[in-house]
């Protein structure tokens, strides 16, 4: 379960048009979330609130042997008015869904994407560039995306910042983060942790991120070991191809899927529409005089792809000899699957793990008893096969089939002379909206994982009234005498 402050931070990225997927460290995000989801330990309660569109608070209290907790504060320079902050209104996929579908690739220096991922459950930001960025713009908005406009505006009008602080009790650990947007493509993050047990009383991590749409660069420095690092990601194919992507249109993906057959008719191409990404990272510790590197590649389908969404990645660490391959797909709208295989060419050791998430619009009892997790109508019971009529003697003698029987037209139903009074249109719309909301609302999600060490992780997350809960356990099949290694319950409430 994502914490409320992470939900608000992601809303800040969406409101400012920053693409978090265009980073090298997010290459394996989908499979990582499906397989390595955290399990709650003990009992934990979180109370959060978006007090104003600019300010959010969160208080957490937990008990894992000892009572601990934390106090968090967040401030955003841009108003976050386009999201639901109440726990009974937040779409559950925005907090619980693990499979990530990539957004259409756009450069922040060209324009800001305002649409939201249809699978995330997040509503789109306000359909106004001026309300979103606080800048004067003559750019019209169509279908949630800025179309046309002037790219030579003052970059200072696009700068926004986010401040975040968290104090852990009773060990008095202080955590802070500052996000500052300097230009449309340049963003800087500074994260710090202060505690007496750490070297020099704490550590500071600085990140400089540069996103140009087709590629993203990131430099980092950490005071812990004097670590210097550089990461980069380059995209090609699909919407990353300049010939297939017009930065000021919204139908780049659809146009790429269709071709013209010469008669003015569009013909859909029968191929997978996706984006390839390749990247790498280099880092060096100035104090311990050691370094490292890794290379990675990813293929992921785009929202315009009309088939099964899938994501495949391959990462290699040449120095350590590790090879990591993952594959994840969205089998149905309510079912996601992922698998991961790791191999070391030096020691010949290998590991594997599988994970899944299964959404349900029913209560836990109905889901566990075998109820269908989807909203699809129940299939009709199969009818017994009709007995085939034997050929007549005359047809057998003439080596032919019987003549087809004439079809009987159904008798028209009698109509009454008194017409029925149609209900008011407003009542019909309200009923349709209520039915649609009930059909689309998920009650919870079941997550499970299994690795080569026969360790199982089970997690049930959902909503009960105005509370969002997460109940999970870890099971080790190698220790059948004490199989349950952990058990926890986490509850969140926000207003």
Tab-separated table of C-alpha atoms in Angstrom:
chain	number	residue	atom	x	y	z
A	1	UNK	CA	0.000	0.000	0.000
A	2	UNK	CA	1.349	3.389	-0.964
A	3	UNK	CA	1.442	5.889	1.838
A	4	UNK	CA	-0.654	9.019	1.664
A	5	UNK	CA	2.399	11.259	1.290
A	6	UNK	CA	3.613	9.212	-1.678
A	7	UNK	CA	0.163	9.609	-3.194
A	8	UNK	CA	0.383	13.387	-2.777
A	9	UNK	CA	3.933	13.464	-4.189
A	10	UNK	CA	2.804	11.563	-7.280
A	11	UNK	CA	-0.052	14.034	-7.635
A	12	UNK	CA	2.531	16.850	-7.572
A	13	UNK	CA	4.471	15.157	-10.379
A	14	UNK	CA	1.283	14.775	-12.389
A	15	UNK	CA	0.199	18.376	-11.813
A	16	UNK	CA	3.565	19.733	-12.974
A	17	UNK	CA	3.825	17.332	-15.912
A	18	UNK	CA	6.905	15.462	-14.706
A	19	UNK	CA	7.247	11.873	-15.976
A	20	UNK	CA	8.630	9.622	-13.247
A	21	UNK	CA	8.710	6.632	-15.611
A	22	UNK	CA	11.429	8.201	-17.752
A	23	UNK	CA	14.210	7.252	-15.318
A	24	UNK	CA	16.615	4.339	-15.301
A	25	UNK	CA	15.864	3.315	-11.721
A	26	UNK	CA	12.186	2.879	-12.689
A	27	UNK	CA	13.030	0.325	-15.390
A	28	UNK	CA	11.838	-2.649	-13.295
A	29	UNK	CA	9.122	-0.783	-11.384
A	30	UNK	CA	6.218	-2.939	-12.605
A	31	UNK	CA	7.715	-6.335	-11.798
A	32	UNK	CA	9.225	-4.996	-8.565
A	33	UNK	CA	5.834	-3.839	-7.313
A	34	UNK	CA	4.136	-7.104	-8.311
A	35	UNK	CA	6.763	-9.372	-6.711
A	36	UNK	CA	8.491	-7.391	-3.950
A	37	UNK	CA	5.445	-5.704	-2.413
A	38	UNK	CA	6.006	-4.981	1.305
A	39	UNK	CA	4.099	-6.928	3.934
A	40	UNK	CA	2.781	-5.117	7.029
A	41	UNK	CA	4.252	-6.105	10.385
A	42	UNK	CA	2.305	-5.693	13.591
A	43	UNK	CA	-0.436	-3.107	13.848
A	44	UNK	CA	-0.129	0.329	12.242
A	45	UNK	CA	-2.609	3.221	12.023
A	46	UNK	CA	-2.182	6.270	9.795
A	47	UNK	CA	-4.271	9.467	9.915
A	48	UNK	CA	-3.721	11.926	7.061
A	49	UNK	CA	-5.300	15.063	5.691
A	50	UNK	CA	-4.952	17.417	2.759
A	51	UNK	CA	-5.806	20.429	4.875
A	52	UNK	CA	-5.491	22.907	1.984
A	53	UNK	CA	-4.642	22.452	-1.701
A	54	UNK	CA	-1.050	23.388	-0.748
A	55	UNK	CA	-0.558	21.638	2.606
A	56	UNK	CA	-0.856	18.015	3.800
A	57	UNK	CA	-0.195	16.300	7.127
A	58	UNK	CA	0.099	12.675	8.210
A	59	UNK	CA	0.369	11.004	11.624
A	60	UNK	CA	1.330	7.366	12.048
A	61	UNK	CA	1.251	5.104	15.094
A	62	UNK	CA	2.480	1.510	15.110
A	63	UNK	CA	3.265	-1.370	17.409
A	64	UNK	CA	5.875	-3.981	16.510
A	65	UNK	CA	7.121	-5.075	19.912
A	66	UNK	CA	7.479	-1.397	20.897
A	67	UNK	CA	5.235	1.548	20.176
A	68	UNK	CA	6.589	3.934	17.542
A	69	UNK	CA	5.235	6.514	15.156
A	70	UNK	CA	5.951	9.467	12.905
A	71	UNK	CA	4.716	12.960	12.048
A	72	UNK	CA	4.847	14.192	8.436
A	73	UNK	CA	4.249	17.526	6.763
A	74	UNK	CA	4.193	18.421	3.061
A	75	UNK	CA	3.859	21.706	1.210
A	76	UNK	CA	3.333	22.149	-2.520
A	77	UNK	CA	3.647	25.450	-4.338
A	78	UNK	CA	1.086	24.315	-6.906
A	79	UNK	CA	-2.509	23.713	-5.732
A	80	UNK	CA	-3.443	20.037	-5.765
A	81	UNK	CA	-7.140	20.483	-6.379
A	82	UNK	CA	-7.565	17.747	-8.992
A	83	UNK	CA	-7.206	14.759	-6.657
A	84	UNK	CA	-9.454	13.072	-4.119
A	85	UNK	CA	-7.952	13.222	-0.632
A	86	UNK	CA	-10.721	11.545	1.390
A	87	UNK	CA	-10.060	7.859	2.007
A	88	UNK	CA	-13.611	6.950	1.011
A	89	UNK	CA	-13.193	8.734	-2.353
A	90	UNK	CA	-9.612	7.890	-3.321
A	91	UNK	CA	-9.679	5.349	-6.172
A	92	UNK	CA	-8.173	2.155	-4.824
A	93	UNK	CA	-6.037	1.527	-7.938
A	94	UNK	CA	-4.230	4.809	-7.261
A	95	UNK	CA	-2.961	3.407	-3.940
A	96	UNK	CA	-2.903	-0.342	-4.490
A	97	UNK	CA	-2.386	-1.184	-8.159
A	98	UNK	CA	1.048	-2.554	-9.001
A	99	UNK	CA	1.011	-2.862	-12.786
A	100	UNK	CA	2.110	0.407	-14.362
A	101	UNK	CA	1.183	1.382	-17.887
A	102	UNK	CA	3.526	3.907	-19.448
A	103	UNK	CA	2.176	7.331	-20.276
A	104	UNK	CA	2.459	8.744	-23.758
A	105	UNK	CA	5.970	10.095	-24.172
A	106	UNK	CA	6.112	13.887	-24.285
A	107	UNK	CA	8.891	16.335	-23.612
A	108	UNK	CA	8.266	18.727	-20.699
A	109	UNK	CA	9.830	21.494	-22.802
A	110	UNK	CA	7.110	20.982	-25.418
A	111	UNK	CA	4.002	20.802	-23.265
A	112	UNK	CA	2.477	19.148	-20.216
A	113	UNK	CA	0.442	15.984	-20.345
A	114	UNK	CA	-2.773	16.416	-18.409
A	115	UNK	CA	-4.362	13.027	-18.881
A	116	UNK	CA	-4.124	10.266	-16.300
A	117	UNK	CA	-3.428	6.579	-16.647
A	118	UNK	CA	-6.802	4.840	-17.090
A	119	UNK	CA	-5.648	1.965	-14.880
A	120	UNK	CA	-4.383	4.136	-12.051
A	121	UNK	CA	-7.802	5.373	-11.014
A	122	UNK	CA	-6.519	8.919	-10.758
A	123	UNK	CA	-8.786	11.625	-12.191
A	124	UNK	CA	-7.229	13.935	-14.763
A	125	UNK	CA	-5.881	17.276	-13.554
A	126	UNK	CA	-7.914	20.436	-14.218
A	127	UNK	CA	-8.382	21.082	-17.922
A	128	UNK	CA	-6.751	24.489	-17.823
A	129	UNK	CA	-3.093	25.271	-18.394
A	130	UNK	CA	-3.385	28.558	-16.505
A	131	UNK	CA	-4.969	26.892	-13.461
A	132	UNK	CA	-2.423	24.091	-13.541
A	133	UNK	CA	0.800	26.033	-13.987
A	134	UNK	CA	-0.151	29.464	-12.707
A	135	UNK	CA	1.136	30.981	-15.946
A	136	UNK	CA	-0.462	33.068	-18.659
A	137	UNK	CA	-0.836	30.908	-21.740
A	138	UNK	CA	-2.622	31.213	-25.045
A	139	UNK	CA	-2.537	27.429	-25.484
A	140	UNK	CA	-5.917	25.767	-25.982
A	141	UNK	CA	-6.734	22.487	-24.349
A	142	UNK	CA	-8.288	19.600	-26.260
A	143	UNK	CA	-9.116	16.179	-24.835
A	144	UNK	CA	-6.950	16.833	-21.776
A	145	UNK	CA	-3.774	17.703	-23.723
A	146	UNK	CA	-2.327	21.060	-24.617
A	147	UNK	CA	-2.492	21.588	-28.393
A	148	UNK	CA	-0.397	24.205	-30.106
A	149	UNK	CA	0.820	27.134	-28.123
A	150	UNK	CA	3.951	29.145	-27.551
A	151	UNK	CA	7.037	27.310	-26.326
A	152	UNK	CA	9.034	30.461	-25.828
A	153	UNK	CA	7.372	31.560	-22.616
A	154	UNK	CA	9.289	32.613	-19.545
A	155	UNK	CA	10.637	29.370	-17.959
A	156	UNK	CA	10.325	30.884	-14.491
A	157	UNK	CA	6.556	30.652	-14.805
A	158	UNK	CA	6.821	26.878	-14.834
A	159	UNK	CA	8.939	26.478	-11.703
A	160	UNK	CA	7.317	24.815	-8.709
A	161	UNK	CA	8.577	23.223	-5.534
A	162	UNK	CA	7.617	20.660	-2.915
A	163	UNK	CA	8.794	20.509	0.715
A	164	UNK	CA	8.464	17.379	2.817
A	165	UNK	CA	9.530	16.544	6.364
A	166	UNK	CA	9.049	13.549	8.650
A	167	UNK	CA	9.998	12.964	12.264
A	168	UNK	CA	10.186	9.376	13.564
A	169	UNK	CA	9.489	8.796	17.252
A	170	UNK	CA	10.797	7.781	19.739
A	171	UNK	CA	14.237	7.406	18.079
A	172	UNK	CA	14.192	11.049	16.874
A	173	UNK	CA	15.121	10.299	13.261
A	174	UNK	CA	14.463	13.247	10.970
A	175	UNK	CA	13.870	12.866	7.235
A	176	UNK	CA	13.459	15.691	4.738
A	177	UNK	CA	13.047	16.189	0.992
A	178	UNK	CA	13.011	19.218	-1.299
A	179	UNK	CA	11.914	19.059	-4.949
A	180	UNK	CA	12.550	22.126	-7.063
A	181	UNK	CA	11.653	22.556	-10.719
A	182	UNK	CA	13.962	25.083	-12.388
A	183	UNK	CA	12.900	24.727	-16.029
A	184	UNK	CA	10.465	22.603	-17.968
A	185	UNK	CA	13.102	19.863	-18.331
A	186	UNK	CA	15.288	20.371	-15.232
A	187	UNK	CA	14.420	19.250	-11.724
A	188	UNK	CA	16.537	18.978	-8.570
A	189	UNK	CA	15.875	16.828	-5.501
A	190	UNK	CA	17.649	16.973	-2.154
A	191	UNK	CA	16.973	14.281	0.445
A	192	UNK	CA	18.460	14.177	3.931
A	193	UNK	CA	18.326	11.871	6.965
A	194	UNK	CA	19.560	12.871	10.419
A	195	UNK	CA	20.270	10.323	13.174
A	196	UNK	CA	23.050	9.823	15.715
A	197	UNK	CA	23.735	6.218	14.670
A	198	UNK	CA	24.625	7.281	11.099
A	199	UNK	CA	28.112	8.330	10.050
A	200	UNK	CA	28.637	12.053	10.661
A	201	UNK	CA	25.181	12.183	12.243
A	202	UNK	CA	23.315	11.859	8.946
A	203	UNK	CA	23.522	11.732	5.173
A	204	UNK	CA	22.451	13.909	2.249
A	205	UNK	CA	21.543	12.738	-1.251
A	206	UNK	CA	21.303	15.170	-4.163
A	207	UNK	CA	19.695	14.364	-7.516
A	208	UNK	CA	19.770	16.444	-10.699
A	209	UNK	CA	17.222	15.190	-13.233
A	210	UNK	CA	16.962	16.255	-16.861
A	211	UNK	CA	14.049	14.978	-18.965
A	212	UNK	CA	13.776	15.704	-22.688
A	213	UNK	CA	11.103	13.138	-23.485
A	214	UNK	CA	13.100	10.868	-25.792
A	215	UNK	CA	15.820	10.584	-23.156
A	216	UNK	CA	16.277	11.250	-19.472
A	217	UNK	CA	19.498	11.911	-17.553
A	218	UNK	CA	20.157	11.882	-13.830
A	219	UNK	CA	23.206	12.719	-11.738
A	220	UNK	CA	23.521	11.987	-8.029
A	221	UNK	CA	25.844	12.598	-5.112
A	222	UNK	CA	25.639	11.150	-1.611
A	223	UNK	CA	27.676	12.153	1.413
A	224	UNK	CA	27.543	8.511	2.590
A	225	UNK	CA	30.809	7.237	1.140
A	226	UNK	CA	31.142	10.185	-1.202
A	227	UNK	CA	29.138	8.334	-3.859
A	228	UNK	CA	29.026	9.866	-7.351
A	229	UNK	CA	26.662	8.439	-9.930
A	230	UNK	CA	25.224	9.023	-13.363
A	231	UNK	CA	22.164	7.365	-14.917
A	232	UNK	CA	20.569	7.684	-18.310
A	233	UNK	CA	17.651	6.260	-20.288
A	234	UNK	CA	16.980	6.526	-24.014
A	235	UNK	CA	13.639	5.692	-25.677
A	236	UNK	CA	13.002	4.686	-29.271
A	237	UNK	CA	10.214	3.075	-31.227
A	238	UNK	CA	6.503	3.692	-30.815
A	239	UNK	CA	5.706	7.244	-29.753
A	240	UNK	CA	9.429	8.004	-29.268
A	241	UNK	CA	10.008	8.023	-33.037
A	242	UNK	CA	9.968	11.582	-34.348
A	243	UNK	CA	8.314	10.428	-37.560
A	244	UNK	CA	5.380	8.953	-35.668
A	245	UNK	CA	4.994	11.518	-32.898
A	246	UNK	CA	3.853	15.093	-33.287
A	247	UNK	CA	4.451	16.844	-29.952
A	248	UNK	CA	1.381	19.050	-30.341
A	249	UNK	CA	-1.222	16.405	-31.137
A	250	UNK	CA	-3.074	13.872	-29.060
A	251	UNK	CA	-3.499	11.098	-31.609
A	252	UNK	CA	0.098	10.174	-32.228
A	253	UNK	CA	-0.390	6.649	-30.954
A	254	UNK	CA	-3.612	6.152	-32.899
A	255	UNK	CA	-2.083	7.484	-36.116
A	256	UNK	CA	0.835	5.125	-35.683
A	257	UNK	CA	-1.519	2.175	-35.418
A	258	UNK	CA	-3.335	2.993	-38.644
A	259	UNK	CA	-2.234	3.198	-42.265
A	260	UNK	CA	-4.011	4.209	-45.449
A	261	UNK	CA	-4.887	1.538	-47.981
A	262	UNK	CA	-5.079	3.984	-50.897
A	263	UNK	CA	-8.862	4.284	-50.848
A	264	UNK	CA	-8.967	6.795	-48.009
A	265	UNK	CA	-9.782	4.095	-45.455
A	266	UNK	CA	-7.670	3.521	-42.358
A	267	UNK	CA	-6.436	-0.021	-41.828
A	268	UNK	CA	-5.199	-1.056	-38.392
A	269	UNK	CA	-1.736	-2.596	-38.313
A	270	UNK	CA	-1.653	-5.996	-36.686
A	271	UNK	CA	1.446	-5.470	-34.568
A	272	UNK	CA	2.407	-4.715	-31.000
A	273	UNK	CA	2.607	-0.979	-30.391
A	274	UNK	CA	5.181	-0.296	-27.715
A	275	UNK	CA	8.304	1.575	-26.715
A	276	UNK	CA	11.859	0.327	-26.320
A	277	UNK	CA	14.074	1.844	-23.643
A	278	UNK	CA	17.772	1.247	-23.072
A	279	UNK	CA	19.938	2.761	-20.368
A	280	UNK	CA	22.693	2.335	-17.860
A	281	UNK	CA	24.266	3.671	-14.711
A	282	UNK	CA	27.798	4.339	-13.452
A	283	UNK	CA	28.730	5.068	-9.844
A	284	UNK	CA	31.956	5.511	-7.932
A	285	UNK	CA	32.684	5.838	-4.219
A	286	UNK	CA	35.306	8.495	-3.660
A	287	UNK	CA	36.029	7.337	-0.081
A	288	UNK	CA	36.207	3.559	-0.508
A	289	UNK	CA	37.614	3.793	-4.067
A	290	UNK	CA	35.129	1.333	-5.564
A	291	UNK	CA	32.702	1.593	-8.442
A	292	UNK	CA	30.019	-0.245	-10.301
A	293	UNK	CA	27.827	-0.192	-13.369
A	294	UNK	CA	24.761	-1.815	-14.889
A	295	UNK	CA	22.979	-1.899	-18.235
A	296	UNK	CA	19.298	-2.414	-18.895
A	297	UNK	CA	16.621	-2.594	-21.572
A	298	UNK	CA	12.840	-2.547	-21.455
A	299	UNK	CA	9.977	-3.070	-23.845
A	300	UNK	CA	6.531	-1.931	-22.745
A	301	UNK	CA	3.291	-1.515	-24.638
A	302	UNK	CA	1.675	1.910	-24.736
A	303	UNK	CA	-1.914	2.884	-23.892
A	304	UNK	CA	-2.728	3.016	-27.633
A	305	UNK	CA	-1.925	-0.698	-27.929
A	306	UNK	CA	-5.192	-2.592	-28.276
A	307	UNK	CA	-3.879	-5.981	-27.212
A	308	UNK	CA	-2.677	-7.355	-23.903
A	309	UNK	CA	-0.480	-4.836	-22.028
A	310	UNK	CA	2.923	-6.274	-21.218
A	311	UNK	CA	6.342	-5.202	-19.945
A	312	UNK	CA	9.632	-7.085	-20.400
A	313	UNK	CA	13.002	-5.999	-18.996
A	314	UNK	CA	16.588	-7.240	-18.987
A	315	UNK	CA	19.327	-5.819	-16.739
A	316	UNK	CA	22.983	-6.854	-16.587
A	317	UNK	CA	25.688	-6.085	-14.031
A	318	UNK	CA	28.938	-6.936	-15.844
A	319	UNK	CA	31.196	-6.528	-12.810
A	320	UNK	CA	29.200	-8.809	-10.515
A	321	UNK	CA	28.008	-11.123	-13.284
A	322	UNK	CA	24.290	-10.780	-12.471
A	323	UNK	CA	21.629	-11.112	-15.167
A	324	UNK	CA	18.042	-10.192	-14.315
A	325	UNK	CA	15.064	-10.788	-16.629
A	326	UNK	CA	11.458	-9.902	-15.819
A	327	UNK	CA	8.153	-10.228	-17.624
A	328	UNK	CA	4.830	-8.750	-16.525
A	329	UNK	CA	1.470	-8.546	-18.215
A	330	UNK	CA	-2.047	-7.350	-17.546
A	331	UNK	CA	-3.960	-10.535	-18.380
A	332	UNK	CA	-7.301	-8.897	-17.673
A	333	UNK	CA	-8.256	-5.539	-16.226
A	334	UNK	CA	-8.490	-7.222	-12.814
A	335	UNK	CA	-5.535	-9.625	-13.085
A	336	UNK	CA	-1.794	-8.909	-13.400
A	337	UNK	CA	1.028	-11.452	-13.467
A	338	UNK	CA	4.808	-11.106	-13.215
A	339	UNK	CA	7.838	-13.379	-13.195
A	340	UNK	CA	11.516	-12.741	-12.535
A	341	UNK	CA	14.622	-14.847	-13.147
A	342	UNK	CA	18.111	-13.976	-11.863
A	343	UNK	CA	21.348	-15.717	-12.802
A	344	UNK	CA	25.002	-15.199	-11.901
A	345	UNK	CA	27.510	-16.232	-14.555
A	346	UNK	CA	30.349	-16.541	-12.009
A	347	UNK	CA	28.736	-18.702	-9.338
A	348	UNK	CA	25.995	-20.298	-11.521
A	349	UNK	CA	23.465	-19.473	-8.828
A	350	UNK	CA	19.958	-18.681	-9.969
A	351	UNK	CA	16.758	-17.457	-8.388
A	352	UNK	CA	13.206	-17.082	-9.587
A	353	UNK	CA	10.056	-15.473	-8.271
A	354	UNK	CA	6.472	-15.024	-9.453
A	355	UNK	CA	3.814	-12.563	-8.348
A	356	UNK	CA	0.254	-11.646	-9.094
A	357	UNK	CA	-2.541	-9.290	-8.139
A	358	UNK	CA	-6.229	-10.090	-8.505
A	359	UNK	CA	-8.843	-7.381	-8.103
A	360	UNK	CA	-12.355	-8.020	-6.900
A	361	UNK	CA	-15.523	-5.965	-6.738
A	362	UNK	CA	-16.934	-8.243	-4.062
A	363	UNK	CA	-16.450	-8.556	-0.336
A	364	UNK	CA	-13.609	-10.778	0.874
A	365	UNK	CA	-16.016	-13.577	1.802
A	366	UNK	CA	-17.595	-13.670	-1.641
A	367	UNK	CA	-14.206	-13.468	-3.314
A	368	UNK	CA	-12.710	-16.347	-1.307
A	369	UNK	CA	-15.773	-18.523	-1.920
A	370	UNK	CA	-15.110	-18.428	-5.645
A	371	UNK	CA	-17.129	-15.453	-6.853
A	372	UNK	CA	-16.049	-13.946	-10.128
A	373	UNK	CA	-13.711	-10.982	-9.518
A	374	UNK	CA	-14.847	-9.187	-12.652
A	375	UNK	CA	-17.937	-7.208	-13.450
A	376	UNK	CA	-18.740	-9.333	-16.471
A	377	UNK	CA	-22.235	-10.788	-16.466
A	378	UNK	CA	-22.456	-14.417	-15.534
A	379	UNK	CA	-22.344	-16.749	-18.504
A	380	UNK	CA	-25.661	-18.508	-19.266
A	381	UNK	CA	-25.898	-22.149	-18.380
A	382	UNK	CA	-25.157	-24.381	-21.377
A	383	UNK	CA	-28.253	-25.809	-23.023
A	384	UNK	CA	-28.437	-29.559	-23.623
A	385	UNK	CA	-27.518	-30.461	-27.197
A	386	UNK	CA	-30.444	-30.818	-29.540
A	387	UNK	CA	-31.090	-34.306	-30.821
A	388	UNK	CA	-30.226	-34.536	-34.504
A	389	UNK	CA	-33.183	-35.490	-36.660
A	390	UNK	CA	-32.669	-38.685	-38.645
A	391	UNK	CA	-32.924	-38.500	-42.428
A	392	UNK	CA	-36.125	-39.689	-44.023
A	393	UNK	CA	-36.272	-42.992	-45.942
A	394	UNK	CA	-36.882	-41.189	-49.226
A	395	UNK	CA	-33.777	-39.001	-48.744
A	396	UNK	CA	-31.655	-42.068	-48.002
A	397	UNK	CA	-32.816	-43.797	-51.169
A	398	UNK	CA	-31.987	-40.701	-53.254
A	399	UNK	CA	-28.594	-40.109	-51.545
A	400	UNK	CA	-29.442	-36.609	-50.418
A	401	UNK	CA	-30.287	-34.578	-47.355
A	402	UNK	CA	-33.747	-33.661	-46.282
A	403	UNK	CA	-35.075	-30.330	-47.419
A	404	UNK	CA	-34.626	-27.628	-44.730
A	405	UNK	CA	-37.660	-27.034	-42.627
A	406	UNK	CA	-39.288	-23.623	-43.016
A	407	UNK	CA	-38.530	-21.229	-40.236
A	408	UNK	CA	-41.484	-20.270	-38.091
A	409	UNK	CA	-41.798	-16.574	-37.414
A	410	UNK	CA	-42.400	-15.780	-33.753
A	411	UNK	CA	-45.838	-14.520	-32.936
A	412	UNK	CA	-45.914	-10.814	-32.053
A	413	UNK	CA	-46.542	-10.072	-28.414
A	414	UNK	CA	-49.821	-8.351	-27.667
A	415	UNK	CA	-49.472	-4.672	-26.993
A	416	UNK	CA	-51.531	-2.695	-24.530
A	417	UNK	CA	-53.192	0.470	-25.549
A	418	UNK	CA	-52.031	2.343	-22.470
A	419	UNK	CA	-48.466	3.659	-23.017
A	420	UNK	CA	-46.048	3.522	-20.121
A	421	UNK	CA	-44.910	6.800	-18.675
A	422	UNK	CA	-41.151	7.261	-19.070
A	423	UNK	CA	-39.293	8.346	-15.945
A	424	UNK	CA	-37.693	11.786	-15.924
A	425	UNK	CA	-34.348	12.085	-17.737
A	426	UNK	CA	-32.598	13.318	-14.589
A	427	UNK	CA	-33.694	10.201	-12.713
A	428	UNK	CA	-32.414	7.960	-15.515
A	429	UNK	CA	-29.032	9.742	-15.522
A	430	UNK	CA	-28.716	9.444	-11.745
A	431	UNK	CA	-29.529	5.737	-11.822
A	432	UNK	CA	-27.052	5.155	-14.664
A	433	UNK	CA	-24.328	7.017	-12.789
A	434	UNK	CA	-24.969	5.036	-9.619
A	435	UNK	CA	-24.936	1.723	-11.497
A	436	UNK	CA	-21.753	2.671	-13.350
A	437	UNK	CA	-20.032	3.712	-10.114
A	438	UNK	CA	-21.054	0.498	-8.377
A	439	UNK	CA	-19.875	-1.588	-11.341
A	440	UNK	CA	-16.509	0.124	-11.630
A	441	UNK	CA	-15.730	0.288	-7.923
A	442	UNK	CA	-13.306	-2.321	-6.643
A	443	UNK	CA	-13.660	-3.643	-3.119
A	444	UNK	CA	-10.135	-4.998	-2.780
A	445	UNK	CA	-7.157	-6.755	-4.294
A	446	UNK	CA	-5.371	-9.994	-3.451
A	447	UNK	CA	-1.599	-10.028	-3.966
A	448	UNK	CA	0.576	-13.129	-3.790
A	449	UNK	CA	4.170	-14.079	-4.503
A	450	UNK	CA	6.315	-17.214	-4.449
A	451	UNK	CA	10.080	-17.641	-4.841
A	452	UNK	CA	12.488	-20.537	-5.297
A	453	UNK	CA	12.980	-20.794	-1.500
A	454	UNK	CA	9.267	-21.665	-1.134
A	455	UNK	CA	8.540	-18.431	0.674
A	456	UNK	CA	5.015	-17.176	0.119
A	457	UNK	CA	3.693	-13.668	0.621
A	458	UNK	CA	-0.060	-13.031	0.804
A	459	UNK	CA	-1.618	-9.591	1.040
A	460	UNK	CA	-5.259	-8.538	1.011
A	461	UNK	CA	-5.914	-4.807	0.582
A	462	UNK	CA	-9.214	-3.032	0.301
A	463	UNK	CA	-11.621	-0.511	1.757
A	464	UNK	CA	-14.077	-0.893	4.601
A	465	UNK	CA	-16.354	2.119	4.944
A	466	UNK	CA	-13.901	5.070	5.125
A	467	UNK	CA	-10.867	2.991	6.089
A	468	UNK	CA	-8.272	1.572	3.710
A	469	UNK	CA	-6.697	-1.550	5.152
A	470	UNK	CA	-3.850	-3.882	4.323
A	471	UNK	CA	-3.682	-7.377	5.863
A	472	UNK	CA	-0.723	-9.592	5.028
A	473	UNK	CA	1.326	-12.550	6.116
A	474	UNK	CA	4.579	-14.245	5.162
A	475	UNK	CA	4.775	-18.050	4.995
A	476	UNK	CA	7.914	-20.217	4.855
A	477	UNK	CA	7.164	-23.743	3.610
A	478	UNK	CA	10.620	-24.941	4.660
A	479	UNK	CA	9.558	-24.487	8.285
A	480	UNK	CA	6.252	-26.308	8.487
A	481	UNK	CA	6.448	-26.308	12.266
A	482	UNK	CA	6.283	-22.492	12.321
A	483	UNK	CA	5.274	-21.503	8.792
A	484	UNK	CA	3.987	-18.006	9.567
A	485	UNK	CA	6.982	-15.694	9.694
A	486	UNK	CA	5.078	-12.396	9.897
A	487	UNK	CA	1.560	-11.082	10.289
A	488	UNK	CA	0.418	-7.486	10.163
A	489	UNK	CA	-2.482	-5.111	9.689
A	490	UNK	CA	-2.225	-1.533	8.443
A	491	UNK	CA	-5.125	0.933	8.401
A	492	UNK	CA	-5.220	4.341	6.729
A	493	UNK	CA	-7.715	7.145	7.044
A	494	UNK	CA	-7.509	10.505	5.275
A	495	UNK	CA	-9.750	13.529	5.063
